[in-house]
GROMACS .gro file of C-alpha atoms in nm:
model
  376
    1UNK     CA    1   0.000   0.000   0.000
    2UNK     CA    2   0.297   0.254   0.117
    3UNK     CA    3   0.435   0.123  -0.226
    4UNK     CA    4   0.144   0.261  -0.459
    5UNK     CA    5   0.095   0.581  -0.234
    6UNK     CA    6   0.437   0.613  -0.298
    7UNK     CA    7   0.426   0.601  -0.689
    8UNK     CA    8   0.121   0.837  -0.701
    9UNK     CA    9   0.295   1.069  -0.562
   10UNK     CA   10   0.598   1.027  -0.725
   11UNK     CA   11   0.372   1.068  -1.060
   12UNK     CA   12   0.190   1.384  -0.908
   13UNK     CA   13   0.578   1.564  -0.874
   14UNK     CA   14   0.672   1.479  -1.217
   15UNK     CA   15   0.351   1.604  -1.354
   16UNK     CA   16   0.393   1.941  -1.143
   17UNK     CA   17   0.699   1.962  -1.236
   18UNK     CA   18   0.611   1.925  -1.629
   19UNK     CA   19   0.363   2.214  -1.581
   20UNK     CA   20   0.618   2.430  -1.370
   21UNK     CA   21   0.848   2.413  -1.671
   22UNK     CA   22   0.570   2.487  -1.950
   23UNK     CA   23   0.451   2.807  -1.730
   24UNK     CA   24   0.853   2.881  -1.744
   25UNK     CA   25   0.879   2.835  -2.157
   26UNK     CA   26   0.543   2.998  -2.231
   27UNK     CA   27   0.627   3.352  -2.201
   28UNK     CA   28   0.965   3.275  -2.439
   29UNK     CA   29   0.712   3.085  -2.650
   30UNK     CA   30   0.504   3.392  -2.652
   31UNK     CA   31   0.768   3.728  -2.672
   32UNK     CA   32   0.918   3.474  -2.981
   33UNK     CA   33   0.553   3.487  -3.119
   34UNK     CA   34   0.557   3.877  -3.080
   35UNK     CA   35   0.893   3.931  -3.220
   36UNK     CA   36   0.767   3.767  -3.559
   37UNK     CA   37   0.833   3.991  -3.846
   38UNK     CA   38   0.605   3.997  -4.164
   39UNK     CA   39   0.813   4.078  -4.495
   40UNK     CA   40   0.517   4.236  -4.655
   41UNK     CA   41   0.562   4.491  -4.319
   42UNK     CA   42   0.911   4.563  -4.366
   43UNK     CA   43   1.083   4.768  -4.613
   44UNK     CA   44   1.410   4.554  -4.640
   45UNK     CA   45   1.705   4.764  -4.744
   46UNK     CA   46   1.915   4.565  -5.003
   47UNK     CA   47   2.169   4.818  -5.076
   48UNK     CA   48   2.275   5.152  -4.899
   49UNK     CA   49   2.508   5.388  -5.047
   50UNK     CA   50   2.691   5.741  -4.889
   51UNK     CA   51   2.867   6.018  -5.042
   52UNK     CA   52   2.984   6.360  -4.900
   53UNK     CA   53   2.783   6.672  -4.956
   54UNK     CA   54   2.841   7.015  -4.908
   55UNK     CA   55   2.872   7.189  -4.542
   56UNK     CA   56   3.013   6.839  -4.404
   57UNK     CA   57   2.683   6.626  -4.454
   58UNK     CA   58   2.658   6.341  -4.540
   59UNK     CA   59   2.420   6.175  -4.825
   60UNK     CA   60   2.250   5.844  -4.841
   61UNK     CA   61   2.080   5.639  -5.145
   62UNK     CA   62   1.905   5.310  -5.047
   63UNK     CA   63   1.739   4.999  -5.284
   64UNK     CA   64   1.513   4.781  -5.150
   65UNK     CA   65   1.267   4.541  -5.325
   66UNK     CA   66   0.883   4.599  -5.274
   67UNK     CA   67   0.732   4.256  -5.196
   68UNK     CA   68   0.415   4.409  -5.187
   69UNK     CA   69   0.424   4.430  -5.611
   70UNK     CA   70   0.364   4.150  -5.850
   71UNK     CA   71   0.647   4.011  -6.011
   72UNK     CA   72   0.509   4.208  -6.372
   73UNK     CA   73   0.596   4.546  -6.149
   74UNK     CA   74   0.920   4.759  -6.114
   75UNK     CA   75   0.954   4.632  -5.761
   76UNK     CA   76   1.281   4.837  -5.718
   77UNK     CA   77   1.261   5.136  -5.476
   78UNK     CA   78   1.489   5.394  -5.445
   79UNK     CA   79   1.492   5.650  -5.128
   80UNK     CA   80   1.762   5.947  -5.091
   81UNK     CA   81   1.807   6.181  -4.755
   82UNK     CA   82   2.078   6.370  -4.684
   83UNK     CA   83   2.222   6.469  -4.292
   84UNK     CA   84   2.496   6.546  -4.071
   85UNK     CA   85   2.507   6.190  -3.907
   86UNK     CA   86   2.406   5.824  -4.066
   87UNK     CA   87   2.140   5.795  -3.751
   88UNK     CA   88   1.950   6.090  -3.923
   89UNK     CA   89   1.996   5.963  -4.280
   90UNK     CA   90   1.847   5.595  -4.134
   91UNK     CA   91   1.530   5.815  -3.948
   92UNK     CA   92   1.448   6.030  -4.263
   93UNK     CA   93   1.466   5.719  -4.511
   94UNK     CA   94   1.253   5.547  -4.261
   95UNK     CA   95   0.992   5.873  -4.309
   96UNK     CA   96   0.991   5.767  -4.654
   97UNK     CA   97   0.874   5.490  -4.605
   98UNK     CA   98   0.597   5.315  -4.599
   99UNK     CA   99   0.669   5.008  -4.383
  100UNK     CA  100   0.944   5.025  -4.107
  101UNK     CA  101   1.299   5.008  -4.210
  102UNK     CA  102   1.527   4.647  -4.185
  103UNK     CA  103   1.872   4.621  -4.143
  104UNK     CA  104   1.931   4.315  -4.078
  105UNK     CA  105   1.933   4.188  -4.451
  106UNK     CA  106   2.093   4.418  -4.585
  107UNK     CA  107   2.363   4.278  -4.883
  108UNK     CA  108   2.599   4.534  -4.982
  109UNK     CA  109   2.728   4.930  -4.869
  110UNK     CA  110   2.890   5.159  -5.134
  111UNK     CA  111   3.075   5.427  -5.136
  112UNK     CA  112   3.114   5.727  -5.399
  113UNK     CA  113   3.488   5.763  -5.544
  114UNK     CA  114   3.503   6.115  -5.364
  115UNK     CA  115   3.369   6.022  -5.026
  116UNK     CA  116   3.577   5.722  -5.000
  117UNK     CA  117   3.893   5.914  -5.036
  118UNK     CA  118   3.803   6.169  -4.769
  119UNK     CA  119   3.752   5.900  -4.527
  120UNK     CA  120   3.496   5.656  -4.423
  121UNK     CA  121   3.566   5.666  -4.072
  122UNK     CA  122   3.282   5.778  -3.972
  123UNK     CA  123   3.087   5.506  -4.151
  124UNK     CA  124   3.277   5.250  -4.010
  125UNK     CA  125   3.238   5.333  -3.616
  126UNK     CA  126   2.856   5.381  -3.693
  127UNK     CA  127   2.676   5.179  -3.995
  128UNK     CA  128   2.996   4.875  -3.984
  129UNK     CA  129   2.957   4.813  -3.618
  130UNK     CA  130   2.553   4.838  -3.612
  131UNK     CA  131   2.455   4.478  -3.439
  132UNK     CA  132   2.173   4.452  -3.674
  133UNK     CA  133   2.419   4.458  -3.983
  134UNK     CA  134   2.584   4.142  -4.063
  135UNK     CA  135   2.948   4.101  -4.132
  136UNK     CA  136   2.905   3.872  -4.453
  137UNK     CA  137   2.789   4.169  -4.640
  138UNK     CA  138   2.969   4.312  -4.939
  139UNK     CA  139   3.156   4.699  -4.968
  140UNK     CA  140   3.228   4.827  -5.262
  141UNK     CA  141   3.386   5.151  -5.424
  142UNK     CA  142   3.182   5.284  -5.681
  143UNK     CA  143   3.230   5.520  -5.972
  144UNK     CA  144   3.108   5.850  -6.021
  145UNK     CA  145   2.916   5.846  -5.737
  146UNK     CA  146   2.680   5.596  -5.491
  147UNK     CA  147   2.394   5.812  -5.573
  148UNK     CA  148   2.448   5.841  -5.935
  149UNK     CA  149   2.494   5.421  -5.959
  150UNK     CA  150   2.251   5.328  -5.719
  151UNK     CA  151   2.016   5.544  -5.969
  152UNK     CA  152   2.134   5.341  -6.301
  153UNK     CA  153   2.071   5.064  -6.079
  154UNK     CA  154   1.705   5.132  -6.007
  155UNK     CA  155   1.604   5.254  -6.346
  156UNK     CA  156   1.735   4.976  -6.528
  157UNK     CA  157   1.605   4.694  -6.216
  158UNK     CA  158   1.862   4.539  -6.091
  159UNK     CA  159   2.007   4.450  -5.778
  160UNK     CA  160   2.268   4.216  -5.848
  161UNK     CA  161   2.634   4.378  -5.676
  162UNK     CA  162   2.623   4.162  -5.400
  163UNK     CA  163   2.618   3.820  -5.621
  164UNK     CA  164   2.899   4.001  -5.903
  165UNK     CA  165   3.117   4.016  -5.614
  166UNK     CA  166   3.064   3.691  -5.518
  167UNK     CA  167   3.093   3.551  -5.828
  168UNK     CA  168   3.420   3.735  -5.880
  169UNK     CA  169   3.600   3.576  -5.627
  170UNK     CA  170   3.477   3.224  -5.619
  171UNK     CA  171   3.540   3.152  -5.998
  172UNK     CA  172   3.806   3.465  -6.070
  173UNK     CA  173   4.068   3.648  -5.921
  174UNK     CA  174   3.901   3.932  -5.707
  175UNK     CA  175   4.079   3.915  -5.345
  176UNK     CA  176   3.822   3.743  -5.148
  177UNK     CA  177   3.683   4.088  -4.922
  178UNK     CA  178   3.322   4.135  -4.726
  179UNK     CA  179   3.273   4.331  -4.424
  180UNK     CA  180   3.445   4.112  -4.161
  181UNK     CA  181   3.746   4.097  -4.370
  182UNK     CA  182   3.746   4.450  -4.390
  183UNK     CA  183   3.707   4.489  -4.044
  184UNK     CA  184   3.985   4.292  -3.960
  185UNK     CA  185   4.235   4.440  -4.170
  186UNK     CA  186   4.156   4.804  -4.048
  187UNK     CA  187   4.169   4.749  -3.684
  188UNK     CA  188   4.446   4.473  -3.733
  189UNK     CA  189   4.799   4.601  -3.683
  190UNK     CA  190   5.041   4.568  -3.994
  191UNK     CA  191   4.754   4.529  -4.237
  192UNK     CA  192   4.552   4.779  -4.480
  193UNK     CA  193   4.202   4.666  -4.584
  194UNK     CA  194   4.061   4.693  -4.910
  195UNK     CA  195   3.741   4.656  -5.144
  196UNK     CA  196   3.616   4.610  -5.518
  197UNK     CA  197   3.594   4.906  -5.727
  198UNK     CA  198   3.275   4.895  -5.931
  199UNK     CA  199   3.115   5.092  -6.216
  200UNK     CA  200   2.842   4.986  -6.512
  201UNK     CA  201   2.899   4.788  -6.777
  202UNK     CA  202   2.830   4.838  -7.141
  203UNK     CA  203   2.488   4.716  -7.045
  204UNK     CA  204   2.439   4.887  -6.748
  205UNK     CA  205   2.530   4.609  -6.569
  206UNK     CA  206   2.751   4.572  -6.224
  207UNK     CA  207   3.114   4.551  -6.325
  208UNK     CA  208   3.400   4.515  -6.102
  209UNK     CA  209   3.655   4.750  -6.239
  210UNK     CA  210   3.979   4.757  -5.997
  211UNK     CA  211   4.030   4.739  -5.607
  212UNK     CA  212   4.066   5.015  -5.389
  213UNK     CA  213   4.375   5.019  -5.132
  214UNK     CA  214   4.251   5.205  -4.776
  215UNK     CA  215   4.505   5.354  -4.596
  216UNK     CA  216   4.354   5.323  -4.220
  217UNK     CA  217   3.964   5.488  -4.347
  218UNK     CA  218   4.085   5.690  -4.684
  219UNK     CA  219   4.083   5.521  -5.010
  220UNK     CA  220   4.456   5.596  -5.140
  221UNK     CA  221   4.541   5.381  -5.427
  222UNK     CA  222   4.329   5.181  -5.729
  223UNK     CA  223   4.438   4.820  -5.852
  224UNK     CA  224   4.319   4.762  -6.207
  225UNK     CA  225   4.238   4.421  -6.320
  226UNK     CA  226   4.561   4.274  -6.399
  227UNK     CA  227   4.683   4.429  -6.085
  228UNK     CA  228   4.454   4.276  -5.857
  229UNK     CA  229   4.462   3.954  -6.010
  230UNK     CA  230   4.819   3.902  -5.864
  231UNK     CA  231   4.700   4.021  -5.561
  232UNK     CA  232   4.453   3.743  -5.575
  233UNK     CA  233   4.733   3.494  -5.615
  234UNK     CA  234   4.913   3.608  -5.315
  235UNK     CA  235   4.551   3.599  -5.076
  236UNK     CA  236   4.521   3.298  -4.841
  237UNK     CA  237   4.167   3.203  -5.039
  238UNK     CA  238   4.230   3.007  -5.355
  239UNK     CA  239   4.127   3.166  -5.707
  240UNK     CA  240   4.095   3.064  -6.045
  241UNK     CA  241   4.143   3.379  -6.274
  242UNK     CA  242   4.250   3.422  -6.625
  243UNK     CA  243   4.563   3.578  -6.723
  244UNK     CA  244   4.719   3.654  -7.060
  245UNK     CA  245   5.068   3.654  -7.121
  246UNK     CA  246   5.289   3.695  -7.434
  247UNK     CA  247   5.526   3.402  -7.552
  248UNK     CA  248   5.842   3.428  -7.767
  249UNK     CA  249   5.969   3.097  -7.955
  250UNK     CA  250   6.250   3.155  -8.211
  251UNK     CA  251   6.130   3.445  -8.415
  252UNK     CA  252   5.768   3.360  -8.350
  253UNK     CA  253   5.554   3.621  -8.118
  254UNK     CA  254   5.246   3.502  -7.969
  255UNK     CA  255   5.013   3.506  -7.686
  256UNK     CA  256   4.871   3.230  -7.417
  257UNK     CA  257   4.579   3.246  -7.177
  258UNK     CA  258   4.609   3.074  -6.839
  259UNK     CA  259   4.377   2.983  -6.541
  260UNK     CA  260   4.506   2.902  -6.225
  261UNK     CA  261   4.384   2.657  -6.086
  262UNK     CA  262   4.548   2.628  -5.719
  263UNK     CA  263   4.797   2.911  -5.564
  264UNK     CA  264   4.966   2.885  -5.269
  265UNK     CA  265   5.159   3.141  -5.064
  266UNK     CA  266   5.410   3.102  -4.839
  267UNK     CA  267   5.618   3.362  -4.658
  268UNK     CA  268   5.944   3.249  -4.541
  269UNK     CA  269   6.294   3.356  -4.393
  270UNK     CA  270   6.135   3.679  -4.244
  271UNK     CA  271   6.409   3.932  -4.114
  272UNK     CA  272   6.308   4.214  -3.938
  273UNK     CA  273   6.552   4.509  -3.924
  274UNK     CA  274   6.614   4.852  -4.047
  275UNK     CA  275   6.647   4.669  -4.400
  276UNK     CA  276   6.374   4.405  -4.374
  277UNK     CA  277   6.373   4.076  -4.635
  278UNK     CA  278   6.142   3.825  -4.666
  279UNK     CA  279   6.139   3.544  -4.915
  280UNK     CA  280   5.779   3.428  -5.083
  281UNK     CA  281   5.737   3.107  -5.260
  282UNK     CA  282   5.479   3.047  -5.483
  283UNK     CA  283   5.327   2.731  -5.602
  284UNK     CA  284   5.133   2.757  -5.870
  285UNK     CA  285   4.873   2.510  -6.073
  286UNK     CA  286   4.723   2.590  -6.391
  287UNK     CA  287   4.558   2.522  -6.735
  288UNK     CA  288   4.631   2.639  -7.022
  289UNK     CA  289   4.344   2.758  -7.207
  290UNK     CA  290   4.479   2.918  -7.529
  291UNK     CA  291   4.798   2.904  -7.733
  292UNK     CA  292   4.959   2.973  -8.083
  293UNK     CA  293   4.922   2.686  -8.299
  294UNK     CA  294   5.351   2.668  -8.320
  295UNK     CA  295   5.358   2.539  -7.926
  296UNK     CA  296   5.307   2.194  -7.908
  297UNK     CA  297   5.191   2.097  -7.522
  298UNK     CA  298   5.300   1.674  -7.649
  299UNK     CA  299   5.663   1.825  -7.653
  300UNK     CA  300   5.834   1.872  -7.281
  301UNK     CA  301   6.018   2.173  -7.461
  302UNK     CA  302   5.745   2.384  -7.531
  303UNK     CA  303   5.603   2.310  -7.158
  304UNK     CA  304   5.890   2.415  -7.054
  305UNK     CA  305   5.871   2.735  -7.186
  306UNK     CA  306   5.567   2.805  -7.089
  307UNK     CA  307   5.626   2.741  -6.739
  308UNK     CA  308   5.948   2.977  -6.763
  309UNK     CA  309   5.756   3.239  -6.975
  310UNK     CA  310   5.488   3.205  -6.681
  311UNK     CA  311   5.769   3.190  -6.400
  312UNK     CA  312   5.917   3.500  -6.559
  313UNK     CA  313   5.627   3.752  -6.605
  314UNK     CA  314   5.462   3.613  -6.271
  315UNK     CA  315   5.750   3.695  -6.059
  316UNK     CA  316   5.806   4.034  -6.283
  317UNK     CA  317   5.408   4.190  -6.176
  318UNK     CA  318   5.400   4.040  -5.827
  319UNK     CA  319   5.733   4.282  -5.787
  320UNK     CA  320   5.562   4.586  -5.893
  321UNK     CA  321   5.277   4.542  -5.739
  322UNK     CA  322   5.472   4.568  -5.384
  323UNK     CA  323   5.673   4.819  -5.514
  324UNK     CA  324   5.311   5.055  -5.569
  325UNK     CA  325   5.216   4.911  -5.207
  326UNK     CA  326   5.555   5.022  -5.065
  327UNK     CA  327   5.533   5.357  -5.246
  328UNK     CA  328   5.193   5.439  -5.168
  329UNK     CA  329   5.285   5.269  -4.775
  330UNK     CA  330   4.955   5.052  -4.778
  331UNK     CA  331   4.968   4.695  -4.700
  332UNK     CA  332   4.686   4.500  -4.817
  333UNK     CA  333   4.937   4.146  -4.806
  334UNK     CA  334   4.979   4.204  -4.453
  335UNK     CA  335   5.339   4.237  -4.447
  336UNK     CA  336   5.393   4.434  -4.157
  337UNK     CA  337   5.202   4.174  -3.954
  338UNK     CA  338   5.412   3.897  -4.052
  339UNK     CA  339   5.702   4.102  -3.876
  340UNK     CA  340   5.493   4.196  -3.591
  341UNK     CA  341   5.483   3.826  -3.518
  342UNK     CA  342   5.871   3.754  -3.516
  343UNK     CA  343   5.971   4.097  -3.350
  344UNK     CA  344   5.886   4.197  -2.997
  345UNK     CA  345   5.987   4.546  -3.037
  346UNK     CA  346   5.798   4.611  -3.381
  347UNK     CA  347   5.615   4.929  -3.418
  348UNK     CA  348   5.352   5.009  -3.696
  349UNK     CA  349   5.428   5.374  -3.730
  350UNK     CA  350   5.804   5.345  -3.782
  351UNK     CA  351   5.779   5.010  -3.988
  352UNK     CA  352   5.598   5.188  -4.213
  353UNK     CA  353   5.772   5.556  -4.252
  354UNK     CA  354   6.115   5.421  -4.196
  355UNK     CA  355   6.148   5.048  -4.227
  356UNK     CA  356   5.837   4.926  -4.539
  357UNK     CA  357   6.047   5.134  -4.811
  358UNK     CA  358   6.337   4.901  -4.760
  359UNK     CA  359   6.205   4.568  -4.781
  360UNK     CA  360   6.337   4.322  -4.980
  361UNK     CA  361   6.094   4.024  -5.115
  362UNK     CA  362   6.275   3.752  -5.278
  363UNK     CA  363   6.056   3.595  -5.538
  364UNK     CA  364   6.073   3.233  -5.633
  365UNK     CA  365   5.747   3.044  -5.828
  366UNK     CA  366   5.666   2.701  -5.899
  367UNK     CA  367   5.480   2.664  -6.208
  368UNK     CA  368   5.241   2.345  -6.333
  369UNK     CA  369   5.107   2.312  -6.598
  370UNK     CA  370   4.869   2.028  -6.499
  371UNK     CA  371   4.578   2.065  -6.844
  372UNK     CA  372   4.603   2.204  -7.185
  373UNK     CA  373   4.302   2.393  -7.356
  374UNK     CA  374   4.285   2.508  -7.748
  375UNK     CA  375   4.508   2.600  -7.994
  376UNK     CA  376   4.428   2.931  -8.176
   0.00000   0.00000   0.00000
């Protein structure tokens, strides 16, 4: 008898306790149910662009979809405010609108050529480190103006900078970049961040045209496309760009295309010092996609050449390009880190005034050729 009194009760606990612990998770249950947001009663910002305006304001442009219109509509808004701080350009776009503005979605932030070069600093200790803005998104440089693209943008309907970019770096050879990247490199020590430069295509479409080089917030120096392609080889994320090169056999001039296929970076030997050296080694696979007609890839001689022609002109851009990031003192390769790291007494201000002029980079590349493509 004690036995069942026993398990009744036993079953009566566990039952109050059940109930205790639903009255606990029903009022998450219900501030989740009240925190439920209804895309048709959001305006969801897709893309927000700045530029400076006269008497130090500042001037916004934002794109968001309508979800509201039929698919047969121009769902494409466009709103533009203009302030002295990006709280007040937020509040007045958000009086334009119909439905309450959204952040949190948000895929890319411009910035006009001009405004860029003053300084985004601002931007960055405001908009960048908003907790409602992700740090996947995409920033981008663009050409004349953010207001004057974002409005090509609208009136020809498209939204589509945030999937160029990505497109460019998975399957080409735009430096991999998005806000956290950014991020990192400007508050990093020994590092300058960097972002795609974009302006319309023949078409009107998004085209990446260069990468800008920040020097702390200012935009100070423009990569074109050839430029930032080596700069692509030498970033920890692997690309696959094209490249052209010319080729010399004998009397005969011609010209290859390559894609590589797998790069590899290594910085070695690092020396700090008045006179700092550093040696990189490069290991590089690729395909060859086009070629003269008088190289024959069945004959090891003409592979050879190629890999020395590629060896050769590789080696040759990678130099200038650190020779404009040593002249210009940005460091989007994160030299001056990679010294940080092996001396104690390292400091960023005099590395790069006294010491970043002087470095030496010894350049060796490894070059195979591992598929061959058409002739022409």
């Amino acid at each position: 008898m004690r036995t069942r009194i026993s398990i009744r009760n036993k079953r009566v606990i566990t039952m109050g306790r059940k109930t205790l612990v639903a009255l606990c998770l029903l009022p998450l249950a219900l501030a989740a149910c009240e925190r439920m947001k209804i895309v048709d009663q959001l305006t969801i910002v897709n893309t927000i662009g700045f530029d400076s305006y006269k008497d130090g304001q500042l001037r916004s442009t934002v794109l968001y979809p309508d979800y509201t219109k039929s698919k047969s509509q121009e769902n494409i808004q466009i709103r533009k405010t203009r302030g002295k701080t990006t709280s007040m350009l937020l509040y007045r776009t958000n009086e334009q609108s119909k439905n309450p503005i959204e952040l949190s979605k948000i895929q890319v932030i411009v910035f006009g050529e001009d405004f860029a070069k003053k300084g985004i600093g601002h931007i960055i200790d405001t908009v960048f480190n908003n907790p409602m803005i992700a740090t996947d998104i995409h920033t981008a440089v663009v050409t004349p103006s953010a207001r004057k693209y974002l409005e090509t943008m609208k009136k020809y309907g498209s939204l589509a900078i945030a999937d160029t970019i990505n497109q460019n770096y998975q399957t080409s050879s735009l430096p991999r970049t998005n806000l956290h990247i950014f991020l990192n490199n400007y508050y990093g020590h020994g590092r300058d961040p960097y972002m795609p430069i974009l302006k319309h295509g023949t078409e009107k479409n998004v085209y990446v045209n260069g990468v800008a080089l920040f020097k702390d917030d200012q935009f100070k120096v423009s990569l074109d496309n050839n430029q930032f392609f080596f700069l692509g080889l030498l970033d920890e994320y692997k690309h696959m760009g094209y490249h052209e090169l010319p080729i010399k056999k004998g009397s005969k001039k011609g010209t290859f295309v390559l894609r590589t296929m797998k790069n590899k970076p290594e910085w070695l030997n690092i020396k700090p010092g008045p006179e700092p050296e550093v040696d990189l080694s490069l290991s590089l696979n690729v395909v060859i996609r086009e070629y003269p007609d008088w190289i024959d890839l069945h004959h090891k001689k003409d592979i050879t050449l190629l890999e020395r022609t590629i060896r050769s002109n590789m080696k040759s851009e990678i130099a200038k390009l650190i020779e404009i990031c040593k002249k210009n003192e940005v460091d989007p390769l994160g030299l001056g880190d990679r010294f940080r790291a092996r001396d104690r007494n390292w400091e960023e201000k005099k590395f790069y005034k006294e010491q970043y002029k002087n470095l030496k980079v010894n350049i060796d590349i490894a070059t195979t050729v591992i598929q061959a493509g058409i002739k022409r």
